[in-house]
Coordinates of C-alpha atoms in Angstrom, one line a residue:
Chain A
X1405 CA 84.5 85.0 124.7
X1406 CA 82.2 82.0 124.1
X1407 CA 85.3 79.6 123.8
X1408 CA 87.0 81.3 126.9
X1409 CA 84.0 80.4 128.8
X1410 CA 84.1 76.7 127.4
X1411 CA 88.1 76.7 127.8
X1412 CA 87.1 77.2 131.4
X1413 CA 84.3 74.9 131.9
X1414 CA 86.4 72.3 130.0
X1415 CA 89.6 72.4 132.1
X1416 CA 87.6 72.8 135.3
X1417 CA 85.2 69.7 134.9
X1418 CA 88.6 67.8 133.5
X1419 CA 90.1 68.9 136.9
X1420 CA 87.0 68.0 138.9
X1421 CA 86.4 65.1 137.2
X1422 CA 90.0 63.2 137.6
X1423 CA 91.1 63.2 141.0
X1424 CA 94.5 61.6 139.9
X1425 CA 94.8 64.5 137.1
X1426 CA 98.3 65.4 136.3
X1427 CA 97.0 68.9 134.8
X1428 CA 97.3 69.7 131.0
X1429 CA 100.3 66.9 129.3
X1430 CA 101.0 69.8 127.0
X1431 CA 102.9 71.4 129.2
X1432 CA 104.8 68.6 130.5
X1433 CA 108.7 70.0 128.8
X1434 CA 109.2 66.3 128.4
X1435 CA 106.9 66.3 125.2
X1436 CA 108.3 69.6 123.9
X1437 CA 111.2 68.4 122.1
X1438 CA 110.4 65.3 119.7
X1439 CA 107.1 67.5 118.5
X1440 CA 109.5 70.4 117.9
X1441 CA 111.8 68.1 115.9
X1442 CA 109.0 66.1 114.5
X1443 CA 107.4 69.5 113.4
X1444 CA 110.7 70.6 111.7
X1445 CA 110.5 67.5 109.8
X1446 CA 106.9 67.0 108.5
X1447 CA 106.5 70.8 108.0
X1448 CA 109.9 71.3 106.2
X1449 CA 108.6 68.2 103.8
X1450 CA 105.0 69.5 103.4
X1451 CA 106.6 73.0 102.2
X1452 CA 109.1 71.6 100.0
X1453 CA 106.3 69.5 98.6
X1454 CA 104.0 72.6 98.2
X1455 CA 106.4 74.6 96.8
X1456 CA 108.1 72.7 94.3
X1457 CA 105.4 70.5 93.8
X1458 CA 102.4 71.8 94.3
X1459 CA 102.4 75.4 93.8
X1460 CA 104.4 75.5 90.3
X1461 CA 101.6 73.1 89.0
X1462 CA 98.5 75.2 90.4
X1463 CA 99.8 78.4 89.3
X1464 CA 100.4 76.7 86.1
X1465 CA 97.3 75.2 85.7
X1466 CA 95.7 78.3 86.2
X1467 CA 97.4 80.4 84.3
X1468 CA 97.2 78.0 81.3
X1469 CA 92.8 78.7 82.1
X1470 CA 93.2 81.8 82.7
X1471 CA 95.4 82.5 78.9
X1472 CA 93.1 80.3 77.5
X1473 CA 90.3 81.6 78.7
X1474 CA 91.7 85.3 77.8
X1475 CA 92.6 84.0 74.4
X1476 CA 89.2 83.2 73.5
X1477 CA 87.8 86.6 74.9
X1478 CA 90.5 88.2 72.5
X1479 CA 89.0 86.2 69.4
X1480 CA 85.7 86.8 70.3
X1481 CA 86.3 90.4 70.9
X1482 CA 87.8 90.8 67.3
X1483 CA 85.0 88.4 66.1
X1484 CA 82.8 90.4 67.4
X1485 CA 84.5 93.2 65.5
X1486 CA 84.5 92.1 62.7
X1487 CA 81.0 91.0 62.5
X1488 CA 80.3 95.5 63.7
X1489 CA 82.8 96.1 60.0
X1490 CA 80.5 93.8 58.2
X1491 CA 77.4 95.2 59.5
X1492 CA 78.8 98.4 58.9
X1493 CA 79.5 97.7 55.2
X1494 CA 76.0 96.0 54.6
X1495 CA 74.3 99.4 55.9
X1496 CA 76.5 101.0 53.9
X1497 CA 75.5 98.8 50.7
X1498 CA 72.3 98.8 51.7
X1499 CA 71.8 102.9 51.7
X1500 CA 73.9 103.1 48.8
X1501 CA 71.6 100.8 46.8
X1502 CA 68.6 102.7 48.0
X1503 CA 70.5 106.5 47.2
X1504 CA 71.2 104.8 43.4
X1505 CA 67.7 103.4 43.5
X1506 CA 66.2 106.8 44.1
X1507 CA 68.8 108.3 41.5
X1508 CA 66.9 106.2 39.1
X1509 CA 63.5 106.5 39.6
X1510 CA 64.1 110.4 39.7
X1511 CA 66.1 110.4 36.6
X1512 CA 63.2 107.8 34.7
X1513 CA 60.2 110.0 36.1
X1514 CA 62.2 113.0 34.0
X1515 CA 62.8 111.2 31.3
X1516 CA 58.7 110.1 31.5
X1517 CA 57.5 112.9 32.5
X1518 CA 59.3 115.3 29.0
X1519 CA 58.5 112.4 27.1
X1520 CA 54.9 112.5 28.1
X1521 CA 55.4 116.0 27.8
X1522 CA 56.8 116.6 24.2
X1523 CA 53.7 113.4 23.2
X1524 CA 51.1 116.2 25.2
X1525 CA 52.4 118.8 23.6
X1526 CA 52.3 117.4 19.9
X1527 CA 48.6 116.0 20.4
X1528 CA 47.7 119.3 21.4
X1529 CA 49.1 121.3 18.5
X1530 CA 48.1 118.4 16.4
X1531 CA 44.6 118.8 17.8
X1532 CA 44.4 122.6 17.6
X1533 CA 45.4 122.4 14.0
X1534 CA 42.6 119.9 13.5
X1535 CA 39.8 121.9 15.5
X1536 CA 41.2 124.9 13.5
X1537 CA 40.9 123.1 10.4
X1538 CA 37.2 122.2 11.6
X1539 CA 36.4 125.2 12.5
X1540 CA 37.5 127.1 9.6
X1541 CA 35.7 124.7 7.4
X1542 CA 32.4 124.8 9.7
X1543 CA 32.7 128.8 9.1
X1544 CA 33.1 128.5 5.6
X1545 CA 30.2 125.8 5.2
X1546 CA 28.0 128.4 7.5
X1547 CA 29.2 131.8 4.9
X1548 CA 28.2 129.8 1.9
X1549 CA 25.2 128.2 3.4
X1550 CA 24.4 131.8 4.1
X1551 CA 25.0 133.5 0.7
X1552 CA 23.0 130.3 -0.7
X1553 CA 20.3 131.1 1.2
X1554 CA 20.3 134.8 0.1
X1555 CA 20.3 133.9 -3.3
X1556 CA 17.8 130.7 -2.9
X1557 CA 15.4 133.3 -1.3
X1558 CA 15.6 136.5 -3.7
X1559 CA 14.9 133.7 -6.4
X1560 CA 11.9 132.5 -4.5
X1561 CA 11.2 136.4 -4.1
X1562 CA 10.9 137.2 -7.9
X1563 CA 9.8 133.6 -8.5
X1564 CA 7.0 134.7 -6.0
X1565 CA 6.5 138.4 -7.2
X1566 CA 6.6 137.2 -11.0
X1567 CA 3.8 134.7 -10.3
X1568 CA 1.3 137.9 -8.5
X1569 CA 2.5 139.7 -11.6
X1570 CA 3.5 142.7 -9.6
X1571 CA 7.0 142.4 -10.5
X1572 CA 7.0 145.9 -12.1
X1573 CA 5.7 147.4 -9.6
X1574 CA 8.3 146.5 -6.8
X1575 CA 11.7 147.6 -6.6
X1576 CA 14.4 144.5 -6.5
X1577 CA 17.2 146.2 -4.8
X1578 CA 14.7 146.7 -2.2
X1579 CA 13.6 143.4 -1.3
X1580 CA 17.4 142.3 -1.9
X1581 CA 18.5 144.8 0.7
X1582 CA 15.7 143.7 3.2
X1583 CA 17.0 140.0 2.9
X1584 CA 20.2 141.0 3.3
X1585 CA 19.4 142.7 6.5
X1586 CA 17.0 139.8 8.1
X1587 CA 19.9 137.2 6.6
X1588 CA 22.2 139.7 9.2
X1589 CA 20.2 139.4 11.8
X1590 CA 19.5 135.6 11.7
X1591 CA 23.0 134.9 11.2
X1592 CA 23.9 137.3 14.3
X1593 CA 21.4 135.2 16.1
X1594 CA 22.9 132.4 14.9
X1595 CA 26.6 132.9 15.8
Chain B
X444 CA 84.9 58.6 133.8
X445 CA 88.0 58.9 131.5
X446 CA 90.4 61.4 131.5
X447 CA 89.4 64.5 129.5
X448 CA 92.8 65.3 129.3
X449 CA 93.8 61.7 128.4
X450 CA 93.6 62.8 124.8
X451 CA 96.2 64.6 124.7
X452 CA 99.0 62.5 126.4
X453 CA 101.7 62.0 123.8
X454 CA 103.3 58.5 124.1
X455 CA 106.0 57.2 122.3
X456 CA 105.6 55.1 119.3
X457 CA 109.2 52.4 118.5
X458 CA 111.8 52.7 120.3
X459 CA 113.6 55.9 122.0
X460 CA 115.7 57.5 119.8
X461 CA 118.0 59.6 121.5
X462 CA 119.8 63.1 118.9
X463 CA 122.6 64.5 121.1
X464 CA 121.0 65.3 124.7
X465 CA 117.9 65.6 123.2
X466 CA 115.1 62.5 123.0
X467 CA 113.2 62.9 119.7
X468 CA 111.3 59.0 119.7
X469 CA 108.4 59.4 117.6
X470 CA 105.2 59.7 119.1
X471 CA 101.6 59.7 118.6
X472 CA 102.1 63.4 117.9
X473 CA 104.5 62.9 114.7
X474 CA 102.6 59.8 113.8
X475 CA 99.8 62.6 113.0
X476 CA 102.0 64.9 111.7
X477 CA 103.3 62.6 109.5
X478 CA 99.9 61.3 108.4
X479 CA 98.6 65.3 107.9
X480 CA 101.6 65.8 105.9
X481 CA 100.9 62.6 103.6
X482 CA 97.5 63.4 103.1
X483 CA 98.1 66.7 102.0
X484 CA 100.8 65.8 99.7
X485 CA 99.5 63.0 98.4
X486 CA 96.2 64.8 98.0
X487 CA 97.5 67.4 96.2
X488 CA 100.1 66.2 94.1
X489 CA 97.7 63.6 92.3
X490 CA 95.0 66.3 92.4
X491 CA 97.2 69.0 90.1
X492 CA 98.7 65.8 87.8
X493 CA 96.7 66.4 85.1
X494 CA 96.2 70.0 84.4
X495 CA 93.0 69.7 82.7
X496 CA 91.4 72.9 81.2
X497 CA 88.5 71.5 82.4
X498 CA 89.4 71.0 86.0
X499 CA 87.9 67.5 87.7
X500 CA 86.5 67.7 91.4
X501 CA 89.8 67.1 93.1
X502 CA 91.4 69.1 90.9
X503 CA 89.2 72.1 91.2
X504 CA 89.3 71.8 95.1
X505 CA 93.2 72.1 95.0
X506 CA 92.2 75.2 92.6
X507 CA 90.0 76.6 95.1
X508 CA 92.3 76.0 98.0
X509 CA 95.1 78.0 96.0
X510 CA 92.6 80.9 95.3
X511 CA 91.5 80.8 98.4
X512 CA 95.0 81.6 99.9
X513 CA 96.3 83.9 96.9
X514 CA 93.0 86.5 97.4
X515 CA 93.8 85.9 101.2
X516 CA 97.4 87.0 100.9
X517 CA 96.7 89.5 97.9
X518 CA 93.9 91.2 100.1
X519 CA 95.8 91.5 103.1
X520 CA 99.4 91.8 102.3
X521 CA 99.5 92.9 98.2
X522 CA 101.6 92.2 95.7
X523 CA 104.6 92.2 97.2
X524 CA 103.9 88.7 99.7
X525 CA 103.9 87.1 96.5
X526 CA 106.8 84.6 97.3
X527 CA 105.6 84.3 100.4
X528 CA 102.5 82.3 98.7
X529 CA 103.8 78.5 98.9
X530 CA 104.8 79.4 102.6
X531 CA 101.3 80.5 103.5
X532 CA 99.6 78.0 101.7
X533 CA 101.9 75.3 103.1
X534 CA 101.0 77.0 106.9
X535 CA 97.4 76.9 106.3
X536 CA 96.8 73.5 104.9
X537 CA 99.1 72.1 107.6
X538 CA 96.9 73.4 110.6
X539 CA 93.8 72.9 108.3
X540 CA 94.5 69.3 108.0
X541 CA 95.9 68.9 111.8
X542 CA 92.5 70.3 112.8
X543 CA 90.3 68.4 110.8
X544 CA 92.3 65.0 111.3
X545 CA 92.0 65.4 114.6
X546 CA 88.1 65.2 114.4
X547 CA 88.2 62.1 113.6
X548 CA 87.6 59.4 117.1
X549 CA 90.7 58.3 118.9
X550 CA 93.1 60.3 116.8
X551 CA 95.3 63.5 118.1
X552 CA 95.4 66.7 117.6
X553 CA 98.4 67.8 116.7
X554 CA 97.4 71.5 117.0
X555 CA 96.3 70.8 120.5
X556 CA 99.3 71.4 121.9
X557 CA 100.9 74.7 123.1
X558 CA 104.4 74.0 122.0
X559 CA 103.6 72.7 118.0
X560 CA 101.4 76.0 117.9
X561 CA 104.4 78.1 119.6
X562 CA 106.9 76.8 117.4
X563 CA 105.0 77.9 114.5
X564 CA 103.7 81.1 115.3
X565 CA 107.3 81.7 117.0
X566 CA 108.7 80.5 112.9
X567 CA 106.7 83.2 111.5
X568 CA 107.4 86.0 114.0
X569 CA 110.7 85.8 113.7
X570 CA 110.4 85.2 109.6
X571 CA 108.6 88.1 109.6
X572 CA 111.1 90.4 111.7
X573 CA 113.9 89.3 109.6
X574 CA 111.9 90.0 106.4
X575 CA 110.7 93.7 107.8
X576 CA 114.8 94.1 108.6
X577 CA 115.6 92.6 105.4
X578 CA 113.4 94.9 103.5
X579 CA 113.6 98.2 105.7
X580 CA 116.8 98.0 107.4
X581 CA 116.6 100.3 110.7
X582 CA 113.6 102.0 109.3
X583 CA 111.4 98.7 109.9
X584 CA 111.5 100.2 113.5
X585 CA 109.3 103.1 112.7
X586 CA 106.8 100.1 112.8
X587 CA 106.7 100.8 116.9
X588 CA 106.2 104.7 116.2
X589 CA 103.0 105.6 114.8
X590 CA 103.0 108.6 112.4
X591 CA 100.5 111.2 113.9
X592 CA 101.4 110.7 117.6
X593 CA 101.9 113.3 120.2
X594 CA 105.2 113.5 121.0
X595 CA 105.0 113.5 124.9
X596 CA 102.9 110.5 124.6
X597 CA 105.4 109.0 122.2
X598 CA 107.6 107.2 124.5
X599 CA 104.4 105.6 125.9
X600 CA 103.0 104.4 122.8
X601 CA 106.2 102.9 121.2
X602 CA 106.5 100.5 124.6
X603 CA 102.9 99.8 124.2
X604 CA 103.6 99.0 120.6
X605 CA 106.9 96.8 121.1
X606 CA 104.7 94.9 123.8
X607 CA 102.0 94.3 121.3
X608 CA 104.4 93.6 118.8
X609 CA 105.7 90.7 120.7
X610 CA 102.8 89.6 122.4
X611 CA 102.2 88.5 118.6
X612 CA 103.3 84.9 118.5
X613 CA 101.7 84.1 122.1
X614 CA 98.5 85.0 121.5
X615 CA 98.9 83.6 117.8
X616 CA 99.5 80.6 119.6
X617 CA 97.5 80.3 122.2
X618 CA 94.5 81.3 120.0
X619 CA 94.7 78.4 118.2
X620 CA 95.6 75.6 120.8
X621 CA 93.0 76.8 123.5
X622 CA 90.9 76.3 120.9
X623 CA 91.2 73.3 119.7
X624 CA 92.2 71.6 123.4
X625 CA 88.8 73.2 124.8
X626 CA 86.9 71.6 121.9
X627 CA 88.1 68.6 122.3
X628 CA 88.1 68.7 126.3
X629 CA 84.5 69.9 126.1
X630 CA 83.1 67.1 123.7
X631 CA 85.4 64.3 125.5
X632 CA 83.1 65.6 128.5
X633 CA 79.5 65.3 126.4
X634 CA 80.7 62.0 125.8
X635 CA 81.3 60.9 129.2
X636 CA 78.0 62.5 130.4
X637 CA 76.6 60.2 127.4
X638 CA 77.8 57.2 128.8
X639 CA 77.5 58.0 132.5
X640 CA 74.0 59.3 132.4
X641 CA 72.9 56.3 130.6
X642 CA 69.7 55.5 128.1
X643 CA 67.3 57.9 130.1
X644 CA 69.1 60.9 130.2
X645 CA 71.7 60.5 128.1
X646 CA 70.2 62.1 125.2
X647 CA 70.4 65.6 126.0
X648 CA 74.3 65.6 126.1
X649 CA 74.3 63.5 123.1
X650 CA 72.3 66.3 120.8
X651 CA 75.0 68.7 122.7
X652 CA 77.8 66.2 121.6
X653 CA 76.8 66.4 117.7
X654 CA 75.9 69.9 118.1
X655 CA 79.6 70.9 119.6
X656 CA 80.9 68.5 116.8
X657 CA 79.2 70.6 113.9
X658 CA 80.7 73.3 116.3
X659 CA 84.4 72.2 116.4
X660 CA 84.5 71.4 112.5
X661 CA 83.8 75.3 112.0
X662 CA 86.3 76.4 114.5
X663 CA 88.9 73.6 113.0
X664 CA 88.2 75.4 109.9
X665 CA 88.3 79.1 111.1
X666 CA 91.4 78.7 113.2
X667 CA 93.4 77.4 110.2
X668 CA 92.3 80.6 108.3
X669 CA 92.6 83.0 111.2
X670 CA 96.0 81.5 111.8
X671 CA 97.2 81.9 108.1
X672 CA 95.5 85.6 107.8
X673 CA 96.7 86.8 111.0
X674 CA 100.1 85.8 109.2
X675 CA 99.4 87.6 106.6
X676 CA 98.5 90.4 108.2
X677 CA 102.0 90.7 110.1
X678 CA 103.6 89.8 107.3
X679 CA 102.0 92.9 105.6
X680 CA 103.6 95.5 108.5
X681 CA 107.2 93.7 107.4
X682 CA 106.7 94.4 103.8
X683 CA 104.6 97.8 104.2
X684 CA 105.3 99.0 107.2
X685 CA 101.9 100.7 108.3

């Protein structure tokens, strides 16, 4: 619309403006012919130029960018790939290293631990035996301390009753029997 | 004042050459067909001599130019207007470069005038009808019958449809040389203003001069493409129907 409107202001100032105007020369037929046969000729050249020239070289040009270009997306694809297999295979390594790892620290701990086990084991037996031994020997040092005692004290008894002379007039299995029963009793007390 | 129209007067360059009945002396005209045409070639044949991976400036504006077009042709006609690429490209750069040489002071525009655009929007019409008959045969007239139509109405819409159909190449051409003749008419007009109006008020015709200027190097642009898509675009019905 806008270049109607200056189509119209342009031809009718041209008119107004040039009293001897012959009108538009482009539509004088006179012209027509040579730029109809010029036309032929320049155009006819330009498109053989363009398309045996030109266009074979463009298209070939840009196809060689475009395959190169395509190429190098390819190797980079299977570079990339590659590098996912790699990564892959290092995980892989990587967890079975840890899984083998774990094998043998599991495997070590049992072996430590019945090792320490069996070593516990033996102290203690070893250890029993030797409190038993103690023991035993403690309970045989406490009997005879005992008995000696009992006999220590009925000597000290006749010792004593022989010295006040009265001797005669006491009965022995008495007194023996009465330590006896006290040497209980202590000895209860005692244990 | 000069002649807006002055601009466009061809004028014969050397001497008359004379082919059958026909005069064909070279003009201004060809002089700036033939310089378009150099430029383009020469342009672009150094431009794609080396191939580099690495494209250099030229290089990778030739590249751009051919991407340009191929998503231009891909997008509007498919796969199939493949060979039609070097055609299309060649149609393009043509106007492209008519346009935009013609921008430059005291050349011509080759584009300017009604017959050069005719001839090559009347080249593509009729390449395109003989590629829609070459491809469909008789069916490429189901073209001018829509699918979907009422059928009393049809008789209607196919006349409707032939007339569009060939109303093609005129307003194909006429698009593009109205525009670029009003262009140049209007800023050949900003310029006289300039001069005629003198140092005082001068000035505000000169900001409009390099404002249309800015102007016409957009539409010398946009005409090329609309030009070369509108192509397509037909050339799409031939191949596809629609």
């Amino acid at each position: 619309m806008f270049r109607a409107i200056i189509l119209f202001v342009g031809l009718s100032t041209a008119s107004a403006l040039s009293a001897e105007s012959s009108g538009m020369p482009q539509l004088d037929p006179g012209v027509w012919v040579p730029q109809i046969f010029w036309l032929i000729i320049t155009f006819g050249f330009l498109y053989v130029v363009i398309s045996k020239v030109v266009f074979p070289r463009l298209s070939e040009s840009i196809e060689q960018r475009n395959d190169y270009i395509s190429d190098l997306l390819d190797e980079a694809k299977k570079l990339s790939e590659q590098t996912e297999k790699l990564n892959k295979e290092y995980s892989e390594f990587i967890a079975n290293s840890k899984k083998e790892a774990q094998e043998i620290i599991a495997t070590d701990r049992k072996k430590l631990n019945s090792e320490f086990n069996t070593k516990r084991d033996e102290l203690d037996t070893k250890i029993k035996k030797m409190t038993d031994e103690a023991e035993k020997e403690i309970n045989n040092f406490k009997n005879n301390s005992i008995n000696q005692i009992k006999d220590i004290a009925n000597q000290v008894t006749s010792e004593i009753l022989n010295e006040l002379s009265i001797k005669n007039y006491v009965d022995e299995k008495i007194i023996s029997s009465k330590i006896d029963e006290i040497s209980k009793k202590r000895i209860g007390d005692l244990n | 004042m000069a002649n807006p129209m002055q601009q466009f007067e061809v004028k014969t360059i050397g001497p008359k050459i004379v082919f059958g009945n026909f005069d064909v002396s070279f003009t201004n005209s060809s002089l700036f067909m033939v310089i378009t045409v150099a430029t383009i070639s020469i342009l672009f044949t150094l431009a794609t001599q080396k191939k580099s991976l690495v494209p250099s400036r030229i290089q990778f504006l030739s590249e751009m130019t051919y991407e340009f077009v191929a998503k231009m042709i891909s997008e509007t006609a498919g796969s199939k207007a493949r060979p039609f690429f070097p055609f299309v490209l060649t149609l393009f750069l043509f106007i492209l470069f008519c346009n935009m040489i013609g921008m430059i002071p005291y050349s011509f525009t080759v584009t300017s005038h009604i017959i050069v655009t005719f001839a090559l929007a009347a080249f593509v019409f009729i390449g395109v009808t003989i590629v829609g008959f070459a491809k469909h045969g008789l069916g490429f007239l189901k073209l001018f019958v829509p699918s979907g139509a009422p059928a009393i109405l049809l008789p209607l819409i196919i006349i409707i449809e032939i007339v569009s159909y060939l109303s093609r190449p005129i307003s194909l051409s006429v698009r593009l040389f109205a525009n670029m003749m009003a262009g140049h008419a209007v800023l050949k007009v900003f310029g006289g203003f300039v001069v005629s109006l003198g140092v005082i008020g001068g000035w505000l015709p000169l900001g409009f001069s390099v404002a249309l200027t800015g102007l016409e190097f957009l539409v010398a642009f946009l005409q090329a493409y609309v030009f070369a898509i509108l192509s397509c675009i037909y050339l799409n019905d031939a191949l596809n129907l629609h």
